[in-house]
PDB file of C-alpha atoms in Angstrom:
ATOM      1  CA  UNK A   1       0.000   0.000   0.000  1.00 46.00           C
ATOM      2  CA  UNK A   2       1.369   3.407  -0.970  1.00 45.00           C
ATOM      3  CA  UNK A   3       1.867   6.005   1.799  1.00 42.00           C
ATOM      4  CA  UNK A   4       4.032   8.423  -0.181  1.00 42.00           C
ATOM      5  CA  UNK A   5       2.754  11.991  -0.421  1.00 38.00           C
ATOM      6  CA  UNK A   6       2.548  13.069  -4.046  1.00 43.00           C
ATOM      7  CA  UNK A   7       1.612  16.581  -5.088  1.00 41.00           C
ATOM      8  CA  UNK A   8      -0.844  16.470  -8.019  1.00 45.00           C
ATOM      9  CA  UNK A   9      -0.356  18.557 -11.139  1.00 49.00           C
ATOM     10  CA  UNK A  10      -2.770  21.424 -11.735  1.00 59.00           C
ATOM     11  CA  UNK A  11      -4.993  19.622 -14.233  1.00 70.00           C
ATOM     12  CA  UNK A  12      -4.820  15.836 -14.389  1.00 83.00           C
ATOM     13  CA  UNK A  13      -5.152  14.749 -17.999  1.00 95.00           C
ATOM     14  CA  UNK A  14      -6.735  11.388 -17.127  1.00 98.00           C
ATOM     15  CA  UNK A  15      -9.443  10.516 -14.630  1.00 98.00           C
ATOM     16  CA  UNK A  16      -9.378   6.889 -13.508  1.00 98.00           C
ATOM     17  CA  UNK A  17     -12.898   6.025 -12.334  1.00 98.00           C
ATOM     18  CA  UNK A  18     -13.247   3.034 -10.024  1.00 98.00           C
ATOM     19  CA  UNK A  19     -16.756   1.845  -9.082  1.00 97.00           C
ATOM     20  CA  UNK A  20     -16.487   0.128  -5.696  1.00 98.00           C
ATOM     21  CA  UNK A  21     -18.897  -2.346  -4.165  1.00 97.00           C
ATOM     22  CA  UNK A  22     -17.673  -4.784  -1.499  1.00 97.00           C
ATOM     23  CA  UNK A  23     -14.219  -5.414  -2.926  1.00 97.00           C
ATOM     24  CA  UNK A  24     -12.222  -5.165   0.286  1.00 96.00           C
ATOM     25  CA  UNK A  25     -10.137  -8.162  -0.684  1.00 96.00           C
ATOM     26  CA  UNK A  26      -9.059  -6.627  -3.995  1.00 97.00           C
ATOM     27  CA  UNK A  27      -9.260  -2.821  -3.941  1.00 98.00           C
ATOM     28  CA  UNK A  28      -5.675  -2.327  -2.711  1.00 98.00           C
ATOM     29  CA  UNK A  29      -4.370  -4.374  -5.635  1.00 97.00           C
ATOM     30  CA  UNK A  30      -6.392  -2.213  -8.019  1.00 98.00           C
ATOM     31  CA  UNK A  31      -5.254   1.095  -6.522  1.00 98.00           C
ATOM     32  CA  UNK A  32      -1.629  -0.012  -6.420  1.00 98.00           C
ATOM     33  CA  UNK A  33      -1.726  -0.939 -10.095  1.00 98.00           C
ATOM     34  CA  UNK A  34      -2.924   2.590 -10.891  1.00 98.00           C
ATOM     35  CA  UNK A  35      -0.396   4.318  -8.652  1.00 98.00           C
ATOM     36  CA  UNK A  36       2.396   2.239 -10.203  1.00 98.00           C
ATOM     37  CA  UNK A  37       1.706   3.494 -13.735  1.00 98.00           C
ATOM     38  CA  UNK A  38       4.631   4.960 -15.632  1.00 98.00           C
ATOM     39  CA  UNK A  39       2.253   7.779 -16.665  1.00 98.00           C
ATOM     40  CA  UNK A  40       1.493   9.786 -13.529  1.00 97.00           C
ATOM     41  CA  UNK A  41      -0.676  12.749 -14.580  1.00 97.00           C
ATOM     42  CA  UNK A  42      -3.983  11.285 -13.375  1.00 97.00           C
ATOM     43  CA  UNK A  43      -6.560  11.460 -10.652  1.00 98.00           C
ATOM     44  CA  UNK A  44      -8.393   8.484  -9.175  1.00 98.00           C
ATOM     45  CA  UNK A  45     -12.093   8.816  -8.421  1.00 98.00           C
ATOM     46  CA  UNK A  46     -13.371   5.911  -6.362  1.00 98.00           C
ATOM     47  CA  UNK A  47     -17.168   5.823  -6.195  1.00 98.00           C
ATOM     48  CA  UNK A  48     -18.243   3.759  -3.203  1.00 98.00           C
ATOM     49  CA  UNK A  49     -21.525   2.342  -4.450  1.00 97.00           C
ATOM     50  CA  UNK A  50     -23.057   1.444  -1.086  1.00 96.00           C
ATOM     51  CA  UNK A  51     -20.396  -1.027   0.085  1.00 97.00           C
ATOM     52  CA  UNK A  52     -21.104  -2.874   3.332  1.00 97.00           C
ATOM     53  CA  UNK A  53     -17.565  -4.210   3.865  1.00 97.00           C
ATOM     54  CA  UNK A  54     -14.292  -2.462   4.754  1.00 97.00           C
ATOM     55  CA  UNK A  55     -13.346  -1.493   1.205  1.00 97.00           C
ATOM     56  CA  UNK A  56     -14.024   2.277   1.664  1.00 98.00           C
ATOM     57  CA  UNK A  57     -11.775   2.248   4.745  1.00 98.00           C
ATOM     58  CA  UNK A  58      -8.980   0.700   2.707  1.00 98.00           C
ATOM     59  CA  UNK A  59      -9.300   3.472   0.133  1.00 98.00           C
ATOM     60  CA  UNK A  60      -9.259   6.101   2.896  1.00 98.00           C
ATOM     61  CA  UNK A  61      -6.007   4.683   4.244  1.00 98.00           C
ATOM     62  CA  UNK A  62      -4.162   5.852   1.110  1.00 98.00           C
ATOM     63  CA  UNK A  63      -2.472   9.234   1.560  1.00 95.00           C
ATOM     64  CA  UNK A  64      -2.228  10.296  -2.042  1.00 96.00           C
ATOM     65  CA  UNK A  65      -4.026  13.567  -2.877  1.00 96.00           C
ATOM     66  CA  UNK A  66      -4.897  12.273  -6.325  1.00 97.00           C
ATOM     67  CA  UNK A  67      -7.346   9.776  -4.797  1.00 98.00           C
ATOM     68  CA  UNK A  68     -10.893  11.037  -4.253  1.00 98.00           C
ATOM     69  CA  UNK A  69     -13.462   8.854  -2.487  1.00 98.00           C
ATOM     70  CA  UNK A  70     -17.156   9.517  -3.105  1.00 98.00           C
ATOM     71  CA  UNK A  71     -19.982   7.766  -1.256  1.00 98.00           C
ATOM     72  CA  UNK A  72     -23.455   7.012  -2.603  1.00 96.00           C
ATOM     73  CA  UNK A  73     -26.279   4.532  -2.133  1.00 96.00           C
ATOM     74  CA  UNK A  74     -26.037   1.385  -4.215  1.00 94.00           C
ATOM     75  CA  UNK A  75     -27.291   2.083  -7.744  1.00 94.00           C
ATOM     76  CA  UNK A  76     -25.125  -0.205  -9.880  1.00 93.00           C
ATOM     77  CA  UNK A  77     -21.813   0.032 -11.790  1.00 94.00           C
ATOM     78  CA  UNK A  78     -23.059   2.129 -14.709  1.00 95.00           C
ATOM     79  CA  UNK A  79     -24.452   4.849 -12.468  1.00 96.00           C
ATOM     80  CA  UNK A  80     -21.320   4.725 -10.317  1.00 96.00           C
ATOM     81  CA  UNK A  81     -19.096   5.314 -13.336  1.00 97.00           C
ATOM     82  CA  UNK A  82     -21.349   8.145 -14.489  1.00 97.00           C
ATOM     83  CA  UNK A  83     -21.120   9.725 -11.036  1.00 97.00           C
ATOM     84  CA  UNK A  84     -17.358   9.543 -11.231  1.00 97.00           C
ATOM     85  CA  UNK A  85     -17.376  11.289 -14.612  1.00 96.00           C
ATOM     86  CA  UNK A  86     -19.411  14.145 -13.128  1.00 96.00           C
ATOM     87  CA  UNK A  87     -16.679  14.713 -10.538  1.00 96.00           C
ATOM     88  CA  UNK A  88     -13.824  15.399 -12.955  1.00 96.00           C
ATOM     89  CA  UNK A  89     -12.811  17.862 -15.645  1.00 94.00           C
ATOM     90  CA  UNK A  90     -10.098  15.632 -17.111  1.00 96.00           C
ATOM     91  CA  UNK A  91      -9.927  15.455 -20.898  1.00 95.00           C
ATOM     92  CA  UNK A  92      -9.542  11.673 -20.895  1.00 98.00           C
ATOM     93  CA  UNK A  93     -11.450   9.032 -18.974  1.00 98.00           C
ATOM     94  CA  UNK A  94     -10.535   5.497 -17.997  1.00 98.00           C
ATOM     95  CA  UNK A  95     -12.487   2.911 -16.043  1.00 98.00           C
ATOM     96  CA  UNK A  96     -11.060   0.180 -13.852  1.00 98.00           C
ATOM     97  CA  UNK A  97     -13.214  -2.110 -11.749  1.00 97.00           C
ATOM     98  CA  UNK A  98     -12.241  -2.525  -8.110  1.00 97.00           C
ATOM     99  CA  UNK A  99     -11.011  -6.089  -8.551  1.00 96.00           C
ATOM    100  CA  UNK A 100      -9.036  -5.642 -11.775  1.00 97.00           C
ATOM    101  CA  UNK A 101      -5.556  -4.264 -12.413  1.00 97.00           C
ATOM    102  CA  UNK A 102      -3.380  -2.578 -15.002  1.00 98.00           C
ATOM    103  CA  UNK A 103       0.127  -3.414 -16.095  1.00 97.00           C
ATOM    104  CA  UNK A 104       2.465  -0.456 -15.422  1.00 98.00           C
ATOM    105  CA  UNK A 105       2.549   0.867 -19.001  1.00 98.00           C
ATOM    106  CA  UNK A 106      -1.212   0.823 -19.657  1.00 98.00           C
ATOM    107  CA  UNK A 107      -1.908   4.555 -19.269  1.00 98.00           C
ATOM    108  CA  UNK A 108       1.347   5.650 -20.899  1.00 97.00           C
ATOM    109  CA  UNK A 109       0.688   3.469 -23.942  1.00 98.00           C
ATOM    110  CA  UNK A 110      -2.981   4.420 -24.246  1.00 98.00           C
ATOM    111  CA  UNK A 111      -2.421   8.177 -23.951  1.00 97.00           C
ATOM    112  CA  UNK A 112       0.386   7.998 -26.493  1.00 97.00           C
ATOM    113  CA  UNK A 113      -1.925   6.241 -28.970  1.00 97.00           C
ATOM    114  CA  UNK A 114      -4.548   8.957 -28.584  1.00 97.00           C
ATOM    115  CA  UNK A 115      -2.090  11.831 -28.826  1.00 96.00           C
ATOM    116  CA  UNK A 116      -0.383  10.472 -31.939  1.00 97.00           C
ATOM    117  CA  UNK A 117      -3.676   9.485 -33.609  1.00 97.00           C
ATOM    118  CA  UNK A 118      -5.975  12.499 -33.153  1.00 95.00           C
ATOM    119  CA  UNK A 119      -8.661  10.949 -35.377  1.00 96.00           C
ATOM    120  CA  UNK A 120      -9.107   8.214 -32.760  1.00 97.00           C
ATOM    121  CA  UNK A 121     -11.009   9.295 -29.674  1.00 96.00           C
ATOM    122  CA  UNK A 122     -10.740   5.921 -27.957  1.00 98.00           C
ATOM    123  CA  UNK A 123      -7.843   3.568 -27.373  1.00 98.00           C
ATOM    124  CA  UNK A 124      -8.237  -0.037 -26.271  1.00 97.00           C
ATOM    125  CA  UNK A 125      -5.546  -2.560 -25.452  1.00 96.00           C
ATOM    126  CA  UNK A 126      -5.647  -6.307 -25.178  1.00 93.00           C
ATOM    127  CA  UNK A 127      -6.191  -7.795 -21.748  1.00 93.00           C
ATOM    128  CA  UNK A 128      -5.627 -10.893 -19.715  1.00 90.00           C
ATOM    129  CA  UNK A 129      -8.595 -12.706 -18.240  1.00 89.00           C
ATOM    130  CA  UNK A 130      -9.258 -14.991 -15.293  1.00 83.00           C
ATOM    131  CA  UNK A 131      -7.082 -16.807 -12.792  1.00 81.00           C
ATOM    132  CA  UNK A 132      -5.030 -18.436 -15.538  1.00 75.00           C
ATOM    133  CA  UNK A 133      -4.221 -15.009 -17.029  1.00 75.00           C
ATOM    134  CA  UNK A 134      -5.079 -15.982 -20.602  1.00 76.00           C
ATOM    135  CA  UNK A 135      -4.890 -13.411 -23.364  1.00 76.00           C
ATOM    136  CA  UNK A 136      -8.088 -11.960 -24.779  1.00 69.00           C
ATOM    137  CA  UNK A 137      -7.037 -13.310 -28.186  1.00 66.00           C
ATOM    138  CA  UNK A 138      -7.856 -16.818 -26.988  1.00 61.00           C
ATOM    139  CA  UNK A 139     -11.387 -15.691 -26.146  1.00 54.00           C
ATOM    140  CA  UNK A 140     -11.986 -13.632 -29.299  1.00 61.00           C
ATOM    141  CA  UNK A 141     -10.956 -15.791 -32.257  1.00 61.00           C
ATOM    142  CA  UNK A 142     -13.318 -14.026 -34.670  1.00 67.00           C
ATOM    143  CA  UNK A 143     -11.701 -10.588 -34.470  1.00 70.00           C
ATOM    144  CA  UNK A 144      -8.478 -10.449 -36.436  1.00 70.00           C
ATOM    145  CA  UNK A 145      -6.848  -7.064 -35.863  1.00 74.00           C
ATOM    146  CA  UNK A 146      -3.431  -5.531 -36.144  1.00 79.00           C
ATOM    147  CA  UNK A 147      -2.272  -2.604 -34.086  1.00 89.00           C
ATOM    148  CA  UNK A 148      -3.499   0.713 -35.392  1.00 94.00           C
ATOM    149  CA  UNK A 149      -6.507   2.862 -36.182  1.00 95.00           C
ATOM    150  CA  UNK A 150      -9.638   0.851 -36.990  1.00 94.00           C
ATOM    151  CA  UNK A 151     -13.129   1.677 -38.220  1.00 95.00           C
ATOM    152  CA  UNK A 152     -15.923  -0.865 -38.125  1.00 95.00           C
ATOM    153  CA  UNK A 153     -16.710  -1.921 -41.718  1.00 95.00           C
ATOM    154  CA  UNK A 154     -20.400  -1.700 -42.592  1.00 96.00           C
ATOM    155  CA  UNK A 155     -20.327  -5.237 -43.978  1.00 95.00           C
ATOM    156  CA  UNK A 156     -18.946  -6.817 -40.806  1.00 94.00           C
ATOM    157  CA  UNK A 157     -20.588 -10.048 -39.681  1.00 93.00           C
ATOM    158  CA  UNK A 158     -22.542  -9.718 -36.419  1.00 93.00           C
ATOM    159  CA  UNK A 159     -20.379 -12.386 -34.774  1.00 90.00           C
ATOM    160  CA  UNK A 160     -17.305 -10.257 -35.470  1.00 91.00           C
ATOM    161  CA  UNK A 161     -19.033  -7.127 -34.157  1.00 94.00           C
ATOM    162  CA  UNK A 162     -19.681  -8.983 -30.899  1.00 92.00           C
ATOM    163  CA  UNK A 163     -15.992  -9.867 -30.735  1.00 90.00           C
ATOM    164  CA  UNK A 164     -15.111  -6.192 -31.208  1.00 92.00           C
ATOM    165  CA  UNK A 165     -17.452  -5.197 -28.385  1.00 93.00           C
ATOM    166  CA  UNK A 166     -15.978  -7.930 -26.182  1.00 91.00           C
ATOM    167  CA  UNK A 167     -12.549  -6.466 -26.868  1.00 91.00           C
ATOM    168  CA  UNK A 168     -13.794  -3.104 -25.604  1.00 94.00           C
ATOM    169  CA  UNK A 169     -13.626  -4.144 -21.971  1.00 94.00           C
ATOM    170  CA  UNK A 170     -14.097  -0.930 -19.984  1.00 96.00           C
ATOM    171  CA  UNK A 171     -10.944  -1.568 -17.960  1.00 97.00           C
ATOM    172  CA  UNK A 172      -8.862  -1.679 -21.156  1.00 97.00           C
ATOM    173  CA  UNK A 173     -10.217   1.604 -22.555  1.00 98.00           C
ATOM    174  CA  UNK A 174      -9.021   5.198 -22.394  1.00 98.00           C
ATOM    175  CA  UNK A 175     -11.174   7.696 -24.281  1.00 98.00           C
ATOM    176  CA  UNK A 176     -11.929  11.357 -24.732  1.00 97.00           C
ATOM    177  CA  UNK A 177     -14.610  12.405 -22.274  1.00 95.00           C
ATOM    178  CA  UNK A 178     -16.727  13.927 -25.072  1.00 94.00           C
ATOM    179  CA  UNK A 179     -17.201  10.448 -26.566  1.00 95.00           C
ATOM    180  CA  UNK A 180     -18.808   9.135 -23.391  1.00 95.00           C
ATOM    181  CA  UNK A 181     -20.802  12.309 -22.816  1.00 95.00           C
ATOM    182  CA  UNK A 182     -22.188  12.220 -26.366  1.00 96.00           C
ATOM    183  CA  UNK A 183     -23.999   8.957 -25.613  1.00 96.00           C
ATOM    184  CA  UNK A 184     -25.062   9.793 -22.066  1.00 95.00           C
ATOM    185  CA  UNK A 185     -22.497   7.647 -20.304  1.00 96.00           C
ATOM    186  CA  UNK A 186     -23.029   4.062 -19.212  1.00 96.00           C
ATOM    187  CA  UNK A 187     -26.482   2.508 -19.175  1.00 95.00           C
ATOM    188  CA  UNK A 188     -27.897   2.868 -15.675  1.00 92.00           C
ATOM    189  CA  UNK A 189     -31.667   2.453 -15.804  1.00 87.00           C
ATOM    190  CA  UNK A 190     -33.268   0.163 -13.209  1.00 77.00           C
ATOM    191  CA  UNK A 191     -29.914  -0.540 -11.521  1.00 80.00           C
ATOM    192  CA  UNK A 192     -28.578  -2.377 -14.546  1.00 84.00           C
ATOM    193  CA  UNK A 193     -25.733  -4.730 -13.585  1.00 86.00           C
ATOM    194  CA  UNK A 194     -25.130  -6.523 -16.875  1.00 89.00           C
ATOM    195  CA  UNK A 195     -24.310  -5.096 -20.297  1.00 93.00           C
ATOM    196  CA  UNK A 196     -24.297  -1.497 -19.074  1.00 94.00           C
ATOM    197  CA  UNK A 197     -20.898  -1.030 -20.688  1.00 96.00           C
ATOM    198  CA  UNK A 198     -21.502  -2.746 -24.039  1.00 96.00           C
ATOM    199  CA  UNK A 199     -24.588  -0.531 -24.486  1.00 96.00           C
ATOM    200  CA  UNK A 200     -22.171   2.407 -24.642  1.00 97.00           C
ATOM    201  CA  UNK A 201     -19.338   0.785 -26.574  1.00 97.00           C
ATOM    202  CA  UNK A 202     -21.647  -0.470 -29.333  1.00 97.00           C
ATOM    203  CA  UNK A 203     -22.683   3.135 -30.009  1.00 97.00           C
ATOM    204  CA  UNK A 204     -19.046   4.238 -30.025  1.00 97.00           C
ATOM    205  CA  UNK A 205     -18.129   1.540 -32.570  1.00 97.00           C
ATOM    206  CA  UNK A 206     -20.967   2.626 -34.843  1.00 97.00           C
ATOM    207  CA  UNK A 207     -19.850   6.261 -34.792  1.00 97.00           C
ATOM    208  CA  UNK A 208     -16.090   6.536 -34.306  1.00 97.00           C
ATOM    209  CA  UNK A 209     -12.741   5.271 -35.437  1.00 96.00           C
ATOM    210  CA  UNK A 210     -10.800   3.730 -32.552  1.00 97.00           C
ATOM    211  CA  UNK A 211      -7.199   2.710 -31.908  1.00 97.00           C
ATOM    212  CA  UNK A 212      -6.570  -0.966 -31.159  1.00 95.00           C
ATOM    213  CA  UNK A 213      -3.414  -2.221 -29.498  1.00 94.00           C
ATOM    214  CA  UNK A 214      -3.651  -6.003 -29.038  1.00 91.00           C
ATOM    215  CA  UNK A 215      -0.888  -6.006 -26.398  1.00 93.00           C
ATOM    216  CA  UNK A 216      -2.436  -7.217 -23.108  1.00 94.00           C
ATOM    217  CA  UNK A 217      -1.961  -4.375 -20.601  1.00 96.00           C
ATOM    218  CA  UNK A 218      -4.931  -4.988 -18.303  1.00 96.00           C
ATOM    219  CA  UNK A 219      -5.945  -7.985 -16.208  1.00 95.00           C
ATOM    220  CA  UNK A 220      -9.630  -8.756 -15.853  1.00 94.00           C
ATOM    221  CA  UNK A 221     -10.022 -10.836 -12.678  1.00 93.00           C
ATOM    222  CA  UNK A 222     -13.223 -12.775 -13.387  1.00 86.00           C
ATOM    223  CA  UNK A 223     -12.907 -14.896 -10.264  1.00 77.00           C
ATOM    224  CA  UNK A 224     -14.071 -11.973  -8.110  1.00 63.00           C
ATOM    225  CA  UNK A 225     -16.961 -10.858 -10.305  1.00 62.00           C
ATOM    226  CA  UNK A 226     -20.552 -11.208  -9.105  1.00 56.00           C
ATOM    227  CA  UNK A 227     -22.241  -8.945 -11.662  1.00 50.00           C
ATOM    228  CA  UNK A 228     -20.847  -9.681 -15.114  1.00 46.00           C
ATOM    229  CA  UNK A 229     -18.573 -12.432 -16.380  1.00 47.00           C
ATOM    230  CA  UNK A 230     -18.387 -15.093 -13.674  1.00 47.00           C
ATOM    231  CA  UNK A 231     -21.795 -14.471 -12.102  1.00 46.00           C
ATOM    232  CA  UNK A 232     -23.510 -17.648 -10.973  1.00 47.00           C
ATOM    233  CA  UNK A 233     -27.105 -16.791 -11.816  1.00 55.00           C
ATOM    234  CA  UNK A 234     -28.410 -16.615 -15.367  1.00 65.00           C
ATOM    235  CA  UNK A 235     -27.693 -13.396 -17.233  1.00 74.00           C
ATOM    236  CA  UNK A 236     -30.730 -11.216 -17.961  1.00 83.00           C
ATOM    237  CA  UNK A 237     -31.142 -10.007 -21.559  1.00 89.00           C
ATOM    238  CA  UNK A 238     -28.697  -7.259 -22.532  1.00 94.00           C
ATOM    239  CA  UNK A 239     -30.130  -3.707 -22.183  1.00 94.00           C
ATOM    240  CA  UNK A 240     -29.296  -3.176 -25.861  1.00 96.00           C
ATOM    241  CA  UNK A 241     -32.129  -5.660 -26.493  1.00 96.00           C
ATOM    242  CA  UNK A 242     -34.606  -4.289 -23.977  1.00 95.00           C
ATOM    243  CA  UNK A 243     -34.008  -0.570 -24.625  1.00 95.00           C
ATOM    244  CA  UNK A 244     -33.060  -0.136 -28.278  1.00 96.00           C
ATOM    245  CA  UNK A 245     -34.433   3.339 -28.993  1.00 96.00           C
ATOM    246  CA  UNK A 246     -31.301   5.291 -28.057  1.00 96.00           C
ATOM    247  CA  UNK A 247     -28.955   2.980 -29.944  1.00 97.00           C
ATOM    248  CA  UNK A 248     -31.059   3.155 -33.085  1.00 98.00           C
ATOM    249  CA  UNK A 249     -31.375   6.930 -32.814  1.00 97.00           C
ATOM    250  CA  UNK A 250     -27.604   7.388 -32.531  1.00 97.00           C
ATOM    251  CA  UNK A 251     -26.756   4.951 -35.325  1.00 98.00           C
ATOM    252  CA  UNK A 252     -25.515   6.485 -38.608  1.00 98.00           C
ATOM    253  CA  UNK A 253     -27.776   5.629 -41.531  1.00 98.00           C
ATOM    254  CA  UNK A 254     -25.155   3.551 -43.312  1.00 98.00           C
ATOM    255  CA  UNK A 255     -24.784   1.334 -40.236  1.00 98.00           C
ATOM    256  CA  UNK A 256     -28.497   0.695 -39.594  1.00 98.00           C
ATOM    257  CA  UNK A 257     -28.646  -2.638 -41.501  1.00 97.00           C
ATOM    258  CA  UNK A 258     -25.585  -3.883 -39.611  1.00 98.00           C
ATOM    259  CA  UNK A 259     -27.064  -2.741 -36.290  1.00 98.00           C
ATOM    260  CA  UNK A 260     -30.323  -4.618 -36.874  1.00 97.00           C
ATOM    261  CA  UNK A 261     -28.459  -7.821 -37.710  1.00 96.00           C
ATOM    262  CA  UNK A 262     -26.230  -7.378 -34.654  1.00 97.00           C
ATOM    263  CA  UNK A 263     -29.224  -6.912 -32.360  1.00 97.00           C
ATOM    264  CA  UNK A 264     -30.830 -10.007 -33.839  1.00 95.00           C
ATOM    265  CA  UNK A 265     -27.640 -11.994 -33.237  1.00 94.00           C
ATOM    266  CA  UNK A 266     -27.529 -10.859 -29.609  1.00 95.00           C
ATOM    267  CA  UNK A 267     -31.228 -11.725 -29.292  1.00 94.00           C
ATOM    268  CA  UNK A 268     -30.525 -15.257 -30.499  1.00 91.00           C
ATOM    269  CA  UNK A 269     -27.736 -15.664 -27.942  1.00 91.00           C
ATOM    270  CA  UNK A 270     -29.906 -14.227 -25.187  1.00 93.00           C
ATOM    271  CA  UNK A 271     -32.790 -16.520 -26.120  1.00 91.00           C
ATOM    272  CA  UNK A 272     -30.483 -19.514 -25.838  1.00 88.00           C
ATOM    273  CA  UNK A 273     -29.472 -18.410 -22.350  1.00 91.00           C
ATOM    274  CA  UNK A 274     -33.074 -17.950 -21.284  1.00 91.00           C
ATOM    275  CA  UNK A 275     -33.959 -21.427 -22.548  1.00 87.00           C
ATOM    276  CA  UNK A 276     -31.114 -22.891 -20.527  1.00 86.00           C
ATOM    277  CA  UNK A 277     -32.476 -21.013 -17.509  1.00 88.00           C
ATOM    278  CA  UNK A 278     -35.962 -22.403 -18.126  1.00 88.00           C
ATOM    279  CA  UNK A 279     -37.404 -19.030 -19.133  1.00 91.00           C
ATOM    280  CA  UNK A 280     -39.163 -19.956 -22.386  1.00 89.00           C
ATOM    281  CA  UNK A 281     -41.468 -16.918 -22.280  1.00 89.00           C
ATOM    282  CA  UNK A 282     -38.608 -14.381 -22.405  1.00 92.00           C
ATOM    283  CA  UNK A 283     -36.824 -16.427 -25.084  1.00 89.00           C
ATOM    284  CA  UNK A 284     -39.920 -16.355 -27.273  1.00 90.00           C
ATOM    285  CA  UNK A 285     -40.360 -12.606 -26.777  1.00 92.00           C
ATOM    286  CA  UNK A 286     -36.752 -11.951 -27.795  1.00 93.00           C
ATOM    287  CA  UNK A 287     -37.156 -13.929 -31.009  1.00 89.00           C
ATOM    288  CA  UNK A 288     -40.445 -12.164 -31.802  1.00 91.00           C
ATOM    289  CA  UNK A 289     -38.982  -8.696 -31.156  1.00 94.00           C
ATOM    290  CA  UNK A 290     -36.026  -9.344 -33.451  1.00 94.00           C
ATOM    291  CA  UNK A 291     -37.343 -11.303 -36.458  1.00 91.00           C
ATOM    292  CA  UNK A 292     -33.964 -11.203 -38.196  1.00 93.00           C
ATOM    293  CA  UNK A 293     -32.934 -13.980 -35.804  1.00 89.00           C
ATOM    294  CA  UNK A 294     -34.404 -16.305 -38.431  1.00 85.00           C
ATOM    295  CA  UNK A 295     -31.561 -15.374 -40.786  1.00 85.00           C
ATOM    296  CA  UNK A 296     -28.959 -17.057 -38.566  1.00 82.00           C
ATOM    297  CA  UNK A 297     -28.099 -20.728 -38.487  1.00 75.00           C
ATOM    298  CA  UNK A 298     -28.156 -22.638 -35.225  1.00 73.00           C
ATOM    299  CA  UNK A 299     -25.005 -24.716 -35.698  1.00 64.00           C
ATOM    300  CA  UNK A 300     -23.225 -22.879 -32.859  1.00 61.00           C
ATOM    301  CA  UNK A 301     -26.140 -23.277 -30.456  1.00 66.00           C
ATOM    302  CA  UNK A 302     -25.830 -26.031 -27.859  1.00 62.00           C
ATOM    303  CA  UNK A 303     -27.714 -29.164 -28.880  1.00 58.00           C
ATOM    304  CA  UNK A 304     -30.155 -29.168 -25.981  1.00 59.00           C
ATOM    305  CA  UNK A 305     -31.310 -25.653 -26.862  1.00 72.00           C
ATOM    306  CA  UNK A 306     -31.292 -26.017 -30.638  1.00 67.00           C
ATOM    307  CA  UNK A 307     -34.585 -27.914 -30.899  1.00 62.00           C
ATOM    308  CA  UNK A 308     -36.459 -25.476 -28.653  1.00 68.00           C
ATOM    309  CA  UNK A 309     -35.038 -22.475 -30.528  1.00 71.00           C
ATOM    310  CA  UNK A 310     -36.080 -24.044 -33.825  1.00 71.00           C
ATOM    311  CA  UNK A 311     -39.599 -24.548 -32.503  1.00 71.00           C
ATOM    312  CA  UNK A 312     -39.823 -20.952 -31.263  1.00 71.00           C
ATOM    313  CA  UNK A 313     -38.411 -19.511 -34.485  1.00 70.00           C
ATOM    314  CA  UNK A 314     -40.998 -21.420 -36.532  1.00 70.00           C
ATOM    315  CA  UNK A 315     -43.966 -20.179 -34.522  1.00 65.00           C
TER     316      UNK A 315
END
């Protein structure tokens, strides 16, 4: 734990926003990984989202003036990140969950990409995942990218778009604050705890060129997650399927066909999950709301769900 007094610069160029909810076992690791960055012109805004453990006390024990701790009632990770954004004037924003960590060069590398590629308002790096520290490339075989500026082609297959969104893990992103503000921040209606980030990043992909660096510089610790990847209960449908109006409104005309096919692909995946959870009603509604699901084959769907999906699609 760092106890060194560090005088902050007048205007931090990067705000590191950390939503915190009962991560007492991990928050020190997260904060230390930020403080150990080779790039030091940042501030850390920890938003305590109604924690009931000792994690806020651990944050308070740090004597670094760049760390700001904010308390609020529990409203979910999206709202917590949005609250953190409202507390900073930094030009660039980054988001690190309270159980994840950065490699020392993450901020330095990301800021350099943005400064040397002004047409890119978002930089994302590769990341490690889980206890075995595997590279994201092993989880995203459909997205073949080289380092550099990248714009989503309008003829991209929905499966590849999903891989691109999966790459955009919030903890691996640094972006201009105006990008996040343009789309209203992270999804936070009804205390959303799943897909609140991909709701935002899908809109960014449809509207902006981004910079991709496949080098893993962030570690996503799934073993500690209770809300997203690693949660034990069945995932609810993504908010991009239950609240599509904003995404469709912000989608450029030339990307609308791709968007509709992407939503249908997500609907098919969500329907499969609901079938596995025994929720046939929601699965049927998803397929009815996104009729383009019928344009996809079911060869990648697990056998026990394939028959039921076929029956629902043919109704």
